[in-house]
Coordinates of C-alpha atoms in Angstrom, one line a residue:
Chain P
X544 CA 13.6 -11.5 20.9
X545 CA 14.4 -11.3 17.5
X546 CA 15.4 -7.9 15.6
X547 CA 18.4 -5.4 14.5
X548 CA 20.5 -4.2 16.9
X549 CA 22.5 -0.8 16.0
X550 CA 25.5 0.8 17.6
X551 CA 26.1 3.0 19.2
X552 CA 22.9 5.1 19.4
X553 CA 24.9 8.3 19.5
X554 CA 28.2 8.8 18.6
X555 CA 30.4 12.3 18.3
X556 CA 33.4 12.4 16.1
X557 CA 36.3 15.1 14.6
X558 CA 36.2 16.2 11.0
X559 CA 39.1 14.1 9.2
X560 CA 38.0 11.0 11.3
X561 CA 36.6 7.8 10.0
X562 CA 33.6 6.5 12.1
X563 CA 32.1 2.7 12.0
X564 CA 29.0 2.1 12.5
X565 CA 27.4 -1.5 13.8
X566 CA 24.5 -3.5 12.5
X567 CA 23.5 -6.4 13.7
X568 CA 20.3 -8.9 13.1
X569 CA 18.8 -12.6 14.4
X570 CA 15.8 -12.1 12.4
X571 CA 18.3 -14.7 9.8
X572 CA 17.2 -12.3 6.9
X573 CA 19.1 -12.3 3.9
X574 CA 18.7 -8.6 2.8
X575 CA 20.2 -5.7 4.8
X576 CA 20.2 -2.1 4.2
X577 CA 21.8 1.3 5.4
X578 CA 19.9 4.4 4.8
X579 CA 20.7 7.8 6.1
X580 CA 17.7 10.4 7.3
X581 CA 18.3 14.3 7.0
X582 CA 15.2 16.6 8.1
X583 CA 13.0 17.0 5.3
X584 CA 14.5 14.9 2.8
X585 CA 13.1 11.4 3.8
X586 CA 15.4 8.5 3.6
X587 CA 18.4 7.8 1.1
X588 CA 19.7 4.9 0.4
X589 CA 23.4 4.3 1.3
X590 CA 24.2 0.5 0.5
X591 CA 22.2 -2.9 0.7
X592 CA 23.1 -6.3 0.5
X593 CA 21.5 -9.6 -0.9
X594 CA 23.5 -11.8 0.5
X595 CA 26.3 -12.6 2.0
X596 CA 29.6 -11.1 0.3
X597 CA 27.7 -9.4 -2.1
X598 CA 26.6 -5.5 -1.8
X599 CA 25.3 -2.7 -3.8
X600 CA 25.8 0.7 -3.9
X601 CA 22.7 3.3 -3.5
X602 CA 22.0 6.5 -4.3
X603 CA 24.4 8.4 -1.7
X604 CA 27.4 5.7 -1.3
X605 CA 29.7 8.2 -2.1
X606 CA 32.1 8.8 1.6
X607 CA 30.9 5.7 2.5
X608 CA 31.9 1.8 2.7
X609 CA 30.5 -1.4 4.4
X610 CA 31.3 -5.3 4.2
X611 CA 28.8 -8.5 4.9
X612 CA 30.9 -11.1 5.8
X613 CA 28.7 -12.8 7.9
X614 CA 25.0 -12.6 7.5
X615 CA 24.1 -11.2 10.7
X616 CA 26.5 -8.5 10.2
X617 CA 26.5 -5.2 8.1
X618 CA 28.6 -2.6 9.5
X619 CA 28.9 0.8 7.7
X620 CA 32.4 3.0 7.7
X621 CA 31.5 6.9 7.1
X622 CA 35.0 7.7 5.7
X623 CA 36.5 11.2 5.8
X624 CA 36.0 11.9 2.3
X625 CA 31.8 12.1 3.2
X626 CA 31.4 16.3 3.3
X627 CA 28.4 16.7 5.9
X628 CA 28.2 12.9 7.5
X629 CA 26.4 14.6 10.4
X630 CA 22.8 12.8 9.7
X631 CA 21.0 9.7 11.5
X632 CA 21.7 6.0 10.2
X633 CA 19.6 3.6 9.7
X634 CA 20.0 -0.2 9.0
X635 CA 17.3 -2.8 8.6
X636 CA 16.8 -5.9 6.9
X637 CA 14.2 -8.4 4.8
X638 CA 13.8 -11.9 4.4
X639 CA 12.5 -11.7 0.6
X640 CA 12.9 -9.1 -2.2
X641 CA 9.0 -8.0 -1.2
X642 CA 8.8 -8.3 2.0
X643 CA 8.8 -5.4 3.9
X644 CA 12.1 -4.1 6.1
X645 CA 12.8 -4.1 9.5
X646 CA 14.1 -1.4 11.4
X647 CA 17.1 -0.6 13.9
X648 CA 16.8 2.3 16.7
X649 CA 19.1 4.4 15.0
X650 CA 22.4 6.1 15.5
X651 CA 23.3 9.3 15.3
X652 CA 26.3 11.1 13.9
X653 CA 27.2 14.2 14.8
X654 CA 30.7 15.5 13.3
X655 CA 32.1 18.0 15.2
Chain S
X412 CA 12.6 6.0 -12.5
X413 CA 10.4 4.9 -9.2
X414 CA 9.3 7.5 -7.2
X415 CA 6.9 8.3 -4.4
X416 CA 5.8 11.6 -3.2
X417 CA 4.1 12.6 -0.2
X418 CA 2.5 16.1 -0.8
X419 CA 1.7 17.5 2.5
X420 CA 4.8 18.1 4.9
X421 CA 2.1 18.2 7.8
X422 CA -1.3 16.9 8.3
X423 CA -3.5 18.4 11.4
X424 CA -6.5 16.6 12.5
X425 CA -8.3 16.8 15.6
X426 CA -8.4 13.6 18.1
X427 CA -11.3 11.2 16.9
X428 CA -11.8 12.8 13.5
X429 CA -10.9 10.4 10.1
X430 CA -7.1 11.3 9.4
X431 CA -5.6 10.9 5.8
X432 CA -1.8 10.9 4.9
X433 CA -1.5 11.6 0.8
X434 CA 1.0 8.9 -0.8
X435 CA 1.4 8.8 -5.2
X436 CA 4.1 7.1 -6.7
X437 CA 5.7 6.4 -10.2
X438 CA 6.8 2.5 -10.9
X439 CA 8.0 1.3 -14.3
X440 CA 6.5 -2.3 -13.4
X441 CA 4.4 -3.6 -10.8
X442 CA 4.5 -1.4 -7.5
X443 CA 5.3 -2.9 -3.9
X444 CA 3.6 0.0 -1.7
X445 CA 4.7 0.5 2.1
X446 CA 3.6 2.8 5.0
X447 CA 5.7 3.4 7.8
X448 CA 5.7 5.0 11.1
X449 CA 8.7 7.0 13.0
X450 CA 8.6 8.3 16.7
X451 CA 10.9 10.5 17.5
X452 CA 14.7 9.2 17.4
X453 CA 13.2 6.2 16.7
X454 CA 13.6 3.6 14.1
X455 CA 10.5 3.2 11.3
X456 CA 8.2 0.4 12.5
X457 CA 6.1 -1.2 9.4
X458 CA 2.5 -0.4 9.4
X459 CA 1.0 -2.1 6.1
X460 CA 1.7 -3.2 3.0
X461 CA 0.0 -3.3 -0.6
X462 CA 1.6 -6.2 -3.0
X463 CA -1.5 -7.5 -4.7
X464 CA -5.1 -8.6 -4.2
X465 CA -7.6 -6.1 -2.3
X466 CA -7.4 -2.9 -2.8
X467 CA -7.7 -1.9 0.5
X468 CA -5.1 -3.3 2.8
X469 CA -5.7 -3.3 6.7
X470 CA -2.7 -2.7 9.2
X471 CA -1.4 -2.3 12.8
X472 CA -2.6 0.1 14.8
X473 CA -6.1 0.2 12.9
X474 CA -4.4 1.8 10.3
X475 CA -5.3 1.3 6.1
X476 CA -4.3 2.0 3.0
X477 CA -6.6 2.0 -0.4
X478 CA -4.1 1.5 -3.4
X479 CA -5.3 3.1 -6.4
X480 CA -3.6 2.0 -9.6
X481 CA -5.5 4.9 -12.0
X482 CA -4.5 8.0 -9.8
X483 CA -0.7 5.8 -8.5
X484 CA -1.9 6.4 -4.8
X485 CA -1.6 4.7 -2.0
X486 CA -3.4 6.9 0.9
X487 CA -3.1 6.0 4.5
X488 CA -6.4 6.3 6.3
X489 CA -7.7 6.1 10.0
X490 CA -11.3 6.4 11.0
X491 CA -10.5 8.0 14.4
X492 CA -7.4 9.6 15.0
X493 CA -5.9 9.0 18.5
X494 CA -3.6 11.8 19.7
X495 CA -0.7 8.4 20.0
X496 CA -1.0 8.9 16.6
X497 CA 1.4 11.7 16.4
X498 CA 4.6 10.8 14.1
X499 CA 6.0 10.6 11.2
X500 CA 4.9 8.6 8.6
X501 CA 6.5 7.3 5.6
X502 CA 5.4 6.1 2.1
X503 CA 7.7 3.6 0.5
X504 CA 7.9 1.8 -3.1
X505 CA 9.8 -0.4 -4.8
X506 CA 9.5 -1.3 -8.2
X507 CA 8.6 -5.4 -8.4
X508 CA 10.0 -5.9 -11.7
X509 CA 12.9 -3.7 -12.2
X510 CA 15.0 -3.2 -8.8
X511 CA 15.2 -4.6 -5.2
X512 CA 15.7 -0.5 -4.1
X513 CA 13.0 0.9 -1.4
X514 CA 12.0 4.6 -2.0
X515 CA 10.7 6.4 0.6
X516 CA 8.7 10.0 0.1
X517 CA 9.7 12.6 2.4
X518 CA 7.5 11.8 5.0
X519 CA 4.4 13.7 6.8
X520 CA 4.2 14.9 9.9
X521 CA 0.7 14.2 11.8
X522 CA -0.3 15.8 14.3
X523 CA -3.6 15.5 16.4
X524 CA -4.8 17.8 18.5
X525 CA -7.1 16.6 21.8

């Protein structure tokens, strides 16, 4: 079946430690997205990409960094200079500037 | 700036009354309106969408949406809440005209009681 596949679902890490985060999708959309989800504050916008080596930054890219080298892919790297990374991630992905956005199952950070 | 706001933090209905989940927004163009659904440690799953034509936009889950362009909202109804109806729900927009950015409101948590 097609749809985004993230990894890992929960992951545990040391302050001072850079953590990667996987994204993958067959739905051979062109548009992918990270957002990150904090109780009561909805979800922010991390990066997104149109295309293929080509990305934007949001509204909370700061501590953060991600690549799209292939399409399917669009991994995210919470880097050590992020101050509270401990949040859920989540990726998805659109075929066409207003279509809606699919979503992965989430992973979720929690920095020790 | 685009914007959406989602005014209640909780909504409480009792199983097989009407439910109504509050969505406005603020677009500088044309507005691309979304509602969501999240169970818990979930991903969101897409519920409807409001790009342009009727008013009143029918969904999954027998879920709708009236889009109101003099008061910006976008509320999601349902005429008989089901207590599987409990989750999160999120409002989304993105501005057609000036930005490929999605902005989500804070979501509302709905609960029905049986």
């Amino acid at each position: 079946d097609g749809g985004i596949t993230q990894s890992p679902k929960y992951l545990f890490r040391k302050e001072g430690q850079n953590v990667t985060l996987s994204c993958e999708q067959n739905l051979n959309h062109d548009a992918m997205y990270w957002y990150r989800q904090d109780p009561g504050q909805g979800l922010r916008l991390i990066y997104y990409s149109q295309i293929v080596n080509d990305f934007q930054k949001g509204d909370i890219a700061e501590g953060y960094s991600v690549s799209r080298e292939k399409k399917e892919s669009f991994p995210l790297t919470v880097t050590s200079a992020q101050k509270n990374p401990t949040a859920f991630y989540l990726c998805a992905s659109s075929k066409t500037l207003t279509g809606e956005l699919f979503f992965g199952e989430g992973s979720r950070l929690t920095v020790l | 700036a685009q914007s959406v706001a989602q005014p209640e933090d909780q909504v409480n209905v009792a199983e097989g009354n009407p439910l109504t989940v509050k969505c406005t927004y603020s677009v500088s163009g044309n507005p691309y309106l979304f509602w969501y659904v999240q169970y818990p440690n979930r991903g969101l799953q897409f519920l409807l969408k409001y790009i342009t034509g009727d008013n009143l936009v029918k969904g999954s889950y027998g879920f709708e949406a009236e889009f109101n362009k003099s008061q910006t909202s976008f509320h999601l109804k349902k005429p008989s809440a089901l207590v599987s109806d409990s989750a999160l729900y999120f409002c989304a927009v993105r501005d057609g005209g000036a930005t490929n950015k999605l902005i989500f409101g804070t979501g509302t948590l709905l609960a029905v009681q049986p």
